[in-house]
Short mmCIF file of C-alpha atoms in Angstrom, two decimals:
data_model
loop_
_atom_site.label_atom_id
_atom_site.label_comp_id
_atom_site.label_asym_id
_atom_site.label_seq_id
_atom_site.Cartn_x
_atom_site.Cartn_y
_atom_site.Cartn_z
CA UNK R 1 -7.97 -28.32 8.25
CA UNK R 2 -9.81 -25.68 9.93
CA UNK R 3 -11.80 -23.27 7.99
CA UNK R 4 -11.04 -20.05 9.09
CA UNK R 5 -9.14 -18.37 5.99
CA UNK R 6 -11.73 -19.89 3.72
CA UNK R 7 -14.51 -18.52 6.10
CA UNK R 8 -13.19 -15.11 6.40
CA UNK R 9 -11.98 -14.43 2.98
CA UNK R 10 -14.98 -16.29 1.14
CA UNK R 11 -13.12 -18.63 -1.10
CA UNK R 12 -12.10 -22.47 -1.05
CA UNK R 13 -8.97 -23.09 -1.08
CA UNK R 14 -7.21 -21.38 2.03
CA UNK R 15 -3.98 -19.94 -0.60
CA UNK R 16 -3.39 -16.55 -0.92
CA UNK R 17 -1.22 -14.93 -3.72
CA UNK R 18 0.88 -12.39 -2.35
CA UNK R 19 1.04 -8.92 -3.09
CA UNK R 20 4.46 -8.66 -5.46
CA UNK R 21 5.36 -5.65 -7.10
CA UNK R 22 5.77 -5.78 -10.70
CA UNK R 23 4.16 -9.27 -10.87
CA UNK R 24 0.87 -9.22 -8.97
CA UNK R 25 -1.51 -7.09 -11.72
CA UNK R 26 -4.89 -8.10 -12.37
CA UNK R 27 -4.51 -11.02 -14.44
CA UNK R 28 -2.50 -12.85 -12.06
CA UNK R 29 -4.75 -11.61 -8.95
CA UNK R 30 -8.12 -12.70 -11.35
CA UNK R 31 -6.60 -15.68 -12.06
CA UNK R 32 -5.59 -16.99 -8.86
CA UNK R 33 -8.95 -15.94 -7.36
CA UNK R 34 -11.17 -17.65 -10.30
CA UNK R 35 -9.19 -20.83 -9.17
CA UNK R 36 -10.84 -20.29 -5.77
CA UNK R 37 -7.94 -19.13 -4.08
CA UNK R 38 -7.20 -15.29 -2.93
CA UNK R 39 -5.49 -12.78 -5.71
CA UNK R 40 -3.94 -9.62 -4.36
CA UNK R 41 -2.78 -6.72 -7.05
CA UNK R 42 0.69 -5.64 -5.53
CA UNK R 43 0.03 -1.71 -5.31
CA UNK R 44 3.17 -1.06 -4.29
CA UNK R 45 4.47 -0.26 -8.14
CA UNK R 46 1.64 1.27 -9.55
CA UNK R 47 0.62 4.60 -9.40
CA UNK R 48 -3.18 5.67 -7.83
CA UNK R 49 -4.93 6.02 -11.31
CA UNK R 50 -2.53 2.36 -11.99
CA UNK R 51 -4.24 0.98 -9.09
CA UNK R 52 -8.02 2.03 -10.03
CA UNK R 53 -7.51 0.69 -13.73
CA UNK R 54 -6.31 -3.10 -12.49
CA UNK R 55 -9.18 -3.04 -9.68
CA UNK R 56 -11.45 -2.60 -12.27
CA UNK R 57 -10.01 -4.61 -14.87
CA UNK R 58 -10.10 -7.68 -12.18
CA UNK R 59 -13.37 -6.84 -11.26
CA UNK R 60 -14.60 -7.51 -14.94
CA UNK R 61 -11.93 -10.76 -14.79
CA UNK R 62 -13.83 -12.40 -11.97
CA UNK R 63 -16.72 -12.50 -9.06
CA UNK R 64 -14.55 -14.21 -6.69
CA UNK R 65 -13.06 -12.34 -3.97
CA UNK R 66 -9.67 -10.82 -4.35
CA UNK R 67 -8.12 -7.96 -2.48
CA UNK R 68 -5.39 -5.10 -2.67
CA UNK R 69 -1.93 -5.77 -0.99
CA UNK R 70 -0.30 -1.99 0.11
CA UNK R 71 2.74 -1.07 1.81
CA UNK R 72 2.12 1.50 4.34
CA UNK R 73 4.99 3.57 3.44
CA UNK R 74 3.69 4.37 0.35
CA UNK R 75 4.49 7.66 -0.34
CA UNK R 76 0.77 8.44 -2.27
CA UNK R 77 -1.00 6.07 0.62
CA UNK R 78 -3.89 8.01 1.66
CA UNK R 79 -4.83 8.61 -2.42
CA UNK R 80 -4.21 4.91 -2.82
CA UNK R 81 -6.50 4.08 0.33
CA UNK R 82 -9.47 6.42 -0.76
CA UNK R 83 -9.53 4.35 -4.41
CA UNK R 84 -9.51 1.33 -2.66
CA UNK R 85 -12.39 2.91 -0.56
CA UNK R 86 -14.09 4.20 -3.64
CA UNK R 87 -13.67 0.66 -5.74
CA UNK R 88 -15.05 -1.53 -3.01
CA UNK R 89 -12.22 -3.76 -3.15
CA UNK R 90 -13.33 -6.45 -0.31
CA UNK R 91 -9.82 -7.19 1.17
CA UNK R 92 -6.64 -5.17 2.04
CA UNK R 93 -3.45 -6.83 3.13
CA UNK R 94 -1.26 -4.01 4.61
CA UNK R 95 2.47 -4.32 5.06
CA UNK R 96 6.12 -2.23 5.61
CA UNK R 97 4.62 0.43 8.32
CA UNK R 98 1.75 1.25 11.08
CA UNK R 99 -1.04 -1.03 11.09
CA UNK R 100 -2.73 1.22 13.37
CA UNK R 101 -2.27 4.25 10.67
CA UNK R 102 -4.96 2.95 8.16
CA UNK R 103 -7.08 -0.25 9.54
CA UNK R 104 -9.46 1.68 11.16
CA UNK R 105 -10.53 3.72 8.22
CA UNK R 106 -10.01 0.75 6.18
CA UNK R 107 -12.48 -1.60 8.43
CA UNK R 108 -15.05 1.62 8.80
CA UNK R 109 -15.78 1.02 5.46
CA UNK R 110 -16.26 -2.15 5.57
CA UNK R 111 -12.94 -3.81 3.89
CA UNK R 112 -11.32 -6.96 5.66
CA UNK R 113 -7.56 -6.29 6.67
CA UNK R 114 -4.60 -8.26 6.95
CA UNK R 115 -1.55 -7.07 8.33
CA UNK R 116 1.80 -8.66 7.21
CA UNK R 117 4.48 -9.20 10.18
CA UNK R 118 8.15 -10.46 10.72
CA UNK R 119 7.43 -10.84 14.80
CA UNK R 120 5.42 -11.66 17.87
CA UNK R 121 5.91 -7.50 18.27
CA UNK R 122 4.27 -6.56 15.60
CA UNK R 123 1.63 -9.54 15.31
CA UNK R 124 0.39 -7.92 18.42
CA UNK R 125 0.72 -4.46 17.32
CA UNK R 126 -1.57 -5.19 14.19
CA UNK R 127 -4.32 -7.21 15.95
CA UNK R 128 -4.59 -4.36 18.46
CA UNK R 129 -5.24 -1.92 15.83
CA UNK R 130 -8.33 -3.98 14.60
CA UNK R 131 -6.64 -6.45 12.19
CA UNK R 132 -8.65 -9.21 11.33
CA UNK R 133 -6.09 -11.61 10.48
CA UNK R 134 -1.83 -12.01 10.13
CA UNK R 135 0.90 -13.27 7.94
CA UNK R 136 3.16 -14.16 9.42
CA UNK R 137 6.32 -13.74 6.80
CA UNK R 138 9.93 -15.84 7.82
CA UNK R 139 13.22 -14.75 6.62
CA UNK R 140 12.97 -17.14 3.59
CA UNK R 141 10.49 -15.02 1.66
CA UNK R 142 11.91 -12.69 -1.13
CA UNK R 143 11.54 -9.05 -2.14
CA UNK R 144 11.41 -6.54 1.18
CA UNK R 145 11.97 -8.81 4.64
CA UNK R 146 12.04 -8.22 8.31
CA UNK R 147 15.60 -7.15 9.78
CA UNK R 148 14.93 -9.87 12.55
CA UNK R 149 15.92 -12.55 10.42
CA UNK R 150 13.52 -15.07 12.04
CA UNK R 151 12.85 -17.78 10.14
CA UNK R 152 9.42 -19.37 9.25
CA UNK R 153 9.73 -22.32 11.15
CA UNK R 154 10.67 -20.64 14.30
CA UNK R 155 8.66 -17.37 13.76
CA UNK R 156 5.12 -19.35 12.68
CA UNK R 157 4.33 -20.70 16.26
CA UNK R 158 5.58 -17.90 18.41
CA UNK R 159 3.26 -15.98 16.66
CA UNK R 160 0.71 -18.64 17.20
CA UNK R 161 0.95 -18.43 20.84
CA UNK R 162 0.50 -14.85 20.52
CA UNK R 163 -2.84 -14.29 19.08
CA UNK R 164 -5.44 -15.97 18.69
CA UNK R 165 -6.64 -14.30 14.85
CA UNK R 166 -6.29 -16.47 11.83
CA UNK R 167 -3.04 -16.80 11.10
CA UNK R 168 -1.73 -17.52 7.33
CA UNK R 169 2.44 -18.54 7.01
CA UNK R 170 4.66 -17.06 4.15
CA UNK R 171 8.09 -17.26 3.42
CA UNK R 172 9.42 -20.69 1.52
CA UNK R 173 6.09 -21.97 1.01
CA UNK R 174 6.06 -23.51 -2.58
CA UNK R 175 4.80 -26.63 -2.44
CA UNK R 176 1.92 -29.10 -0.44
CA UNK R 177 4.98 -30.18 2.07
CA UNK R 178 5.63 -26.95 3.36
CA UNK R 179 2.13 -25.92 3.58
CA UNK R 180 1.35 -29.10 5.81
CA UNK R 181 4.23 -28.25 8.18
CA UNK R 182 3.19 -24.81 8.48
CA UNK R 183 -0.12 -26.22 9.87
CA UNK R 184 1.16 -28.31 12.17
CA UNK R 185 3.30 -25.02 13.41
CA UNK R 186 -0.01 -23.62 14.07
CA UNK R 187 -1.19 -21.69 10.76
CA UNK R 188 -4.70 -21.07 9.34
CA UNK R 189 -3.72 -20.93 5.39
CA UNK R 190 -0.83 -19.56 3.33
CA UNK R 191 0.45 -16.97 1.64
CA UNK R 192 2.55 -18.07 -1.54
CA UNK R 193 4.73 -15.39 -3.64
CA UNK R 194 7.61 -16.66 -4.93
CA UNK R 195 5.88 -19.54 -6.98
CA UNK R 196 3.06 -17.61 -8.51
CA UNK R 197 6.32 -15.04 -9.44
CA UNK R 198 6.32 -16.98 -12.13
CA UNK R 199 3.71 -17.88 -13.33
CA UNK R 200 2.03 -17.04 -16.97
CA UNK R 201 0.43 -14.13 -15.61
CA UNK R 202 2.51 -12.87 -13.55
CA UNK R 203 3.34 -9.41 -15.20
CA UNK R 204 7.64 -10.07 -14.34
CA UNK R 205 9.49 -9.75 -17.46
CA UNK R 206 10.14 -13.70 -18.82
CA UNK R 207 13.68 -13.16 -18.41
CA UNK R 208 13.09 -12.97 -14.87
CA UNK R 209 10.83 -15.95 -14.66
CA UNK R 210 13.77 -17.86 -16.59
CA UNK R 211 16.38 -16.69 -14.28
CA UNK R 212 14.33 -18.12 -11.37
CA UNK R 213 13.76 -21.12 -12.71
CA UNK R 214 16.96 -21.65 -13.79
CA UNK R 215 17.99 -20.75 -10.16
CA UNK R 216 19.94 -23.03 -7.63
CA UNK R 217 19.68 -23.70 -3.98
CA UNK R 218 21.94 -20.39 -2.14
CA UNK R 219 21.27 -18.38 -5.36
CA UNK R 220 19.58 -15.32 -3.20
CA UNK R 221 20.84 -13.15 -0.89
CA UNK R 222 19.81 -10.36 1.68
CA UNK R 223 20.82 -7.24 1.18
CA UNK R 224 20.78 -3.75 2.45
CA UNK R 225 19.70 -4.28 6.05
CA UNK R 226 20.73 -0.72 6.94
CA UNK R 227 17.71 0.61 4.65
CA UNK R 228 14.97 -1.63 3.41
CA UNK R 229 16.35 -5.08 3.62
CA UNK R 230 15.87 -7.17 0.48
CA UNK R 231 16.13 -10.93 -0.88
CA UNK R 232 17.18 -11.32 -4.18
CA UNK R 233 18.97 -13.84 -6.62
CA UNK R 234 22.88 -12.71 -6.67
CA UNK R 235 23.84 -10.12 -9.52
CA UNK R 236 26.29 -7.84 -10.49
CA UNK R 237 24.10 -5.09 -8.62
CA UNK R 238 24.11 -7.06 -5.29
CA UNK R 239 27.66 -8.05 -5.47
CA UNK R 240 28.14 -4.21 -6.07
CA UNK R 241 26.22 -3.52 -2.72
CA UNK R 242 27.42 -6.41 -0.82
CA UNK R 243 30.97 -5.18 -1.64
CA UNK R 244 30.12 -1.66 -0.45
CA UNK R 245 28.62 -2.78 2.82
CA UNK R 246 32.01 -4.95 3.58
CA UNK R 247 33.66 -0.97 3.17
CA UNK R 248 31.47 0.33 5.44
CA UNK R 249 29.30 2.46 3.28
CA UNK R 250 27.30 4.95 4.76
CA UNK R 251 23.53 4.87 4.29
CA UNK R 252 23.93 7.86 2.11
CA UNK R 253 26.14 5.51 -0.02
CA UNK R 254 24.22 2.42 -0.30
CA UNK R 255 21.05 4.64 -0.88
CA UNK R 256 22.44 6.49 -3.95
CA UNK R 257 24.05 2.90 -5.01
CA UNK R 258 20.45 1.79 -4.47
CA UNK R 259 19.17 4.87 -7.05
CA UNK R 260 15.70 4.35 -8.27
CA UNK R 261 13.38 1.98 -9.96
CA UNK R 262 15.79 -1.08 -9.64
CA UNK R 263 13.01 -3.83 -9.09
CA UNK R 264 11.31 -2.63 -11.92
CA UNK R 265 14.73 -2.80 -13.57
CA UNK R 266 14.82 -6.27 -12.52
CA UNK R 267 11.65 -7.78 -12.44
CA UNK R 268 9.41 -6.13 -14.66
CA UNK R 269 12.30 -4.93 -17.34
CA UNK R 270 14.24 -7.93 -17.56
CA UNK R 271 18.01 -6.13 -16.72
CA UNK R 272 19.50 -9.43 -15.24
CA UNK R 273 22.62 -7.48 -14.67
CA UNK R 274 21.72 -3.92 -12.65
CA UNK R 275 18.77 -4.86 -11.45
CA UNK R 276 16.84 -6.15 -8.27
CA UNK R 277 15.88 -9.62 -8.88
CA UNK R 278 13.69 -9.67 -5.80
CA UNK R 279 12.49 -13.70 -5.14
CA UNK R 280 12.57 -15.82 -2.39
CA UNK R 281 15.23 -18.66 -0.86
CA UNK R 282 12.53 -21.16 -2.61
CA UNK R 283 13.05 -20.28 -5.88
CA UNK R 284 15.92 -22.81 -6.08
CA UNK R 285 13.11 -25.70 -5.99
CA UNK R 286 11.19 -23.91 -8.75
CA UNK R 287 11.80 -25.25 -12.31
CA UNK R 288 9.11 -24.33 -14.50
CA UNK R 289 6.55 -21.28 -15.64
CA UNK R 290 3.34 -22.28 -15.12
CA UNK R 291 -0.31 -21.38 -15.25
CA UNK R 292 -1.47 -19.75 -11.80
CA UNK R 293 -4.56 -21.99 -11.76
CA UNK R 294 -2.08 -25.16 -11.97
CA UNK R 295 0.27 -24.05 -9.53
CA UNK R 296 -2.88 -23.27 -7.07
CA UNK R 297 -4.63 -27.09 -7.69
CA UNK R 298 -1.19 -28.81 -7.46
CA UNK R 299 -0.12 -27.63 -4.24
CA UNK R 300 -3.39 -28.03 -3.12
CA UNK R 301 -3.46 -31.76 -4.64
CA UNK R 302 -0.40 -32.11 -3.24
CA UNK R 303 -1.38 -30.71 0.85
CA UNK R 304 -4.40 -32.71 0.70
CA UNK R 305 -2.45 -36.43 -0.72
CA UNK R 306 -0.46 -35.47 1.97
CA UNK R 307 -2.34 -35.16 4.86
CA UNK R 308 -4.22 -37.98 4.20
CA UNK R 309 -0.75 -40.52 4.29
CA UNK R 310 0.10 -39.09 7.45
CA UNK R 311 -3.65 -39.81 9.08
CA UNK R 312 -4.12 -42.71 7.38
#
């Protein structure tokens, strides 16, 4: 394999933990990055001060790179950006908005950025406002997804053909298998959320990581297209919404069925019931909880026994 995601990101395995609210603090980003793949804290559930304690805390956890994952629409983004700024964090993955808002005053200061992307649209969009390299993210993945609904298979070498930036995959990548295929479809590395979900320290509430793990194959759905579209195992919330979108809600409706704090509800709480249980289609093939340096070496292990069969 090529060495582009190890080259640009300084580490040695070319895996990348994705940016998850409610599970991606800074002992799962520490620990994923010790194992010499790439941690991200998921800043999209913590609050600025939040933020500065678990880039500091993973700071002290490890020397290895690891970077900050932030969804432009933020609504404290530009406090959030200047304590990234202030903490030195190497690496910014940016996602849900405008690359072209923040990457310049992100890459003036010297940080790497990654822009996450659902199309050949915006895969253009965010190398033309300076990105350094894209994920490209299928309809598989879990939590917040593109409304295009194109899957990673088909959406991995369009993109491909688009730029010419390292390019990592996401979206049903679990396992050595998938991450091979990916390759052949033209990507650089990977970004993997759904499995390091649930890991040991992952910061989701173990209920959650049971419920995953306990999942089946057609267990998630997606959801609420009209506002923020969003995979998630089925619940009594999601049947809730699914049967108010059949009425015709409004997107008043849906968004005051939506309330607030749900994925926290979900993930981080543990309410199996009325919350978001935000996960990806993978999670059916995902049976146990398991320490984020293991689940890093086997699929690894598992790429690498791979590859060599097919050359051999």
């Amino acid at each position: 394999m090529n060495q582009r995601i190890q080259q640009l990101f300084k580490i040695e395995i070319p895996i990348v933990q994705a940016g998850m609210v409610w599970c991606s603090g800074w002992r799962l980003a520490s620990a994923v990055s010790n194992a010499g793949g790439l941690g991200l804290i998921g800043a999209g559930s913590m609050h600025p001060q939040v933020l500065r304690e678990h880039i500091q805390k993973c700071k002290v956890a490890t020397t290895k790179p690891f970077g900050v994952n932030v969804p432009l629409l933020y609504p404290e983004i530009d406090l959030l950006m200047n304590i990234i700024v202030e903490e030195q964090v190497p690496i910014v993955f940016t996602s849900a908005g405008n690359p072209g808002t923040w990457t310049g005053f992100l890459k003036q200061a010297g940080i790497t950025v990654v822009h996450v992307v659902s199309s050949v649209k915006f895969a253009r969009k965010a190398v033309q406002a300076g990105a350094d390299a894209i994920v490209a993210e299928g309809f598989e993945a879990g939590g917040h997804n593109g409304r295009e609904e194109t899957t990673t298979l088909v959406l991995i070498p369009m993109v491909r053909d688009a730029i010419t930036v390292p390019l990592l995959a996401a979206g049903g990548i679990a396992g050595g298998r998938a991450m091979l295929a990916c390759e052949a479809l033209g990507a650089d590395g990977f970004q993997v959320g759904s499995r390091f979900a649930v890991s040991e320290e992952s910061s989701a509430h173990e209920r959650f990581k049971q419920r995953v793990t306990t999942s089946t194959e057609g267990e998630t759905v997606l959801i609420l297209k009209q506002l923020a579209p969003v995979r998630l195992i089925r619940n009594k919330f999601s049947d809730e919404v699914q049967a108010a979108e059949r009425q015709g809600a409004s997107v008043q409706e849906l968004s005051t069925l939506l309330g607030k704090r749900r994925a926290r509800l979900g993930i981080f709480e543990g309410d199996l019931d009325a919350g978001e249980l935000e996960i990806g289609q993978v999670a059916g093939a995902l049976r146990q909880v398991q320490p984020a340096a293991d689940i890093l070496h086997d699929m690894w292990q598992e790429y690498q026994e791979l590859r060599k069969r097919l050359h051999s």
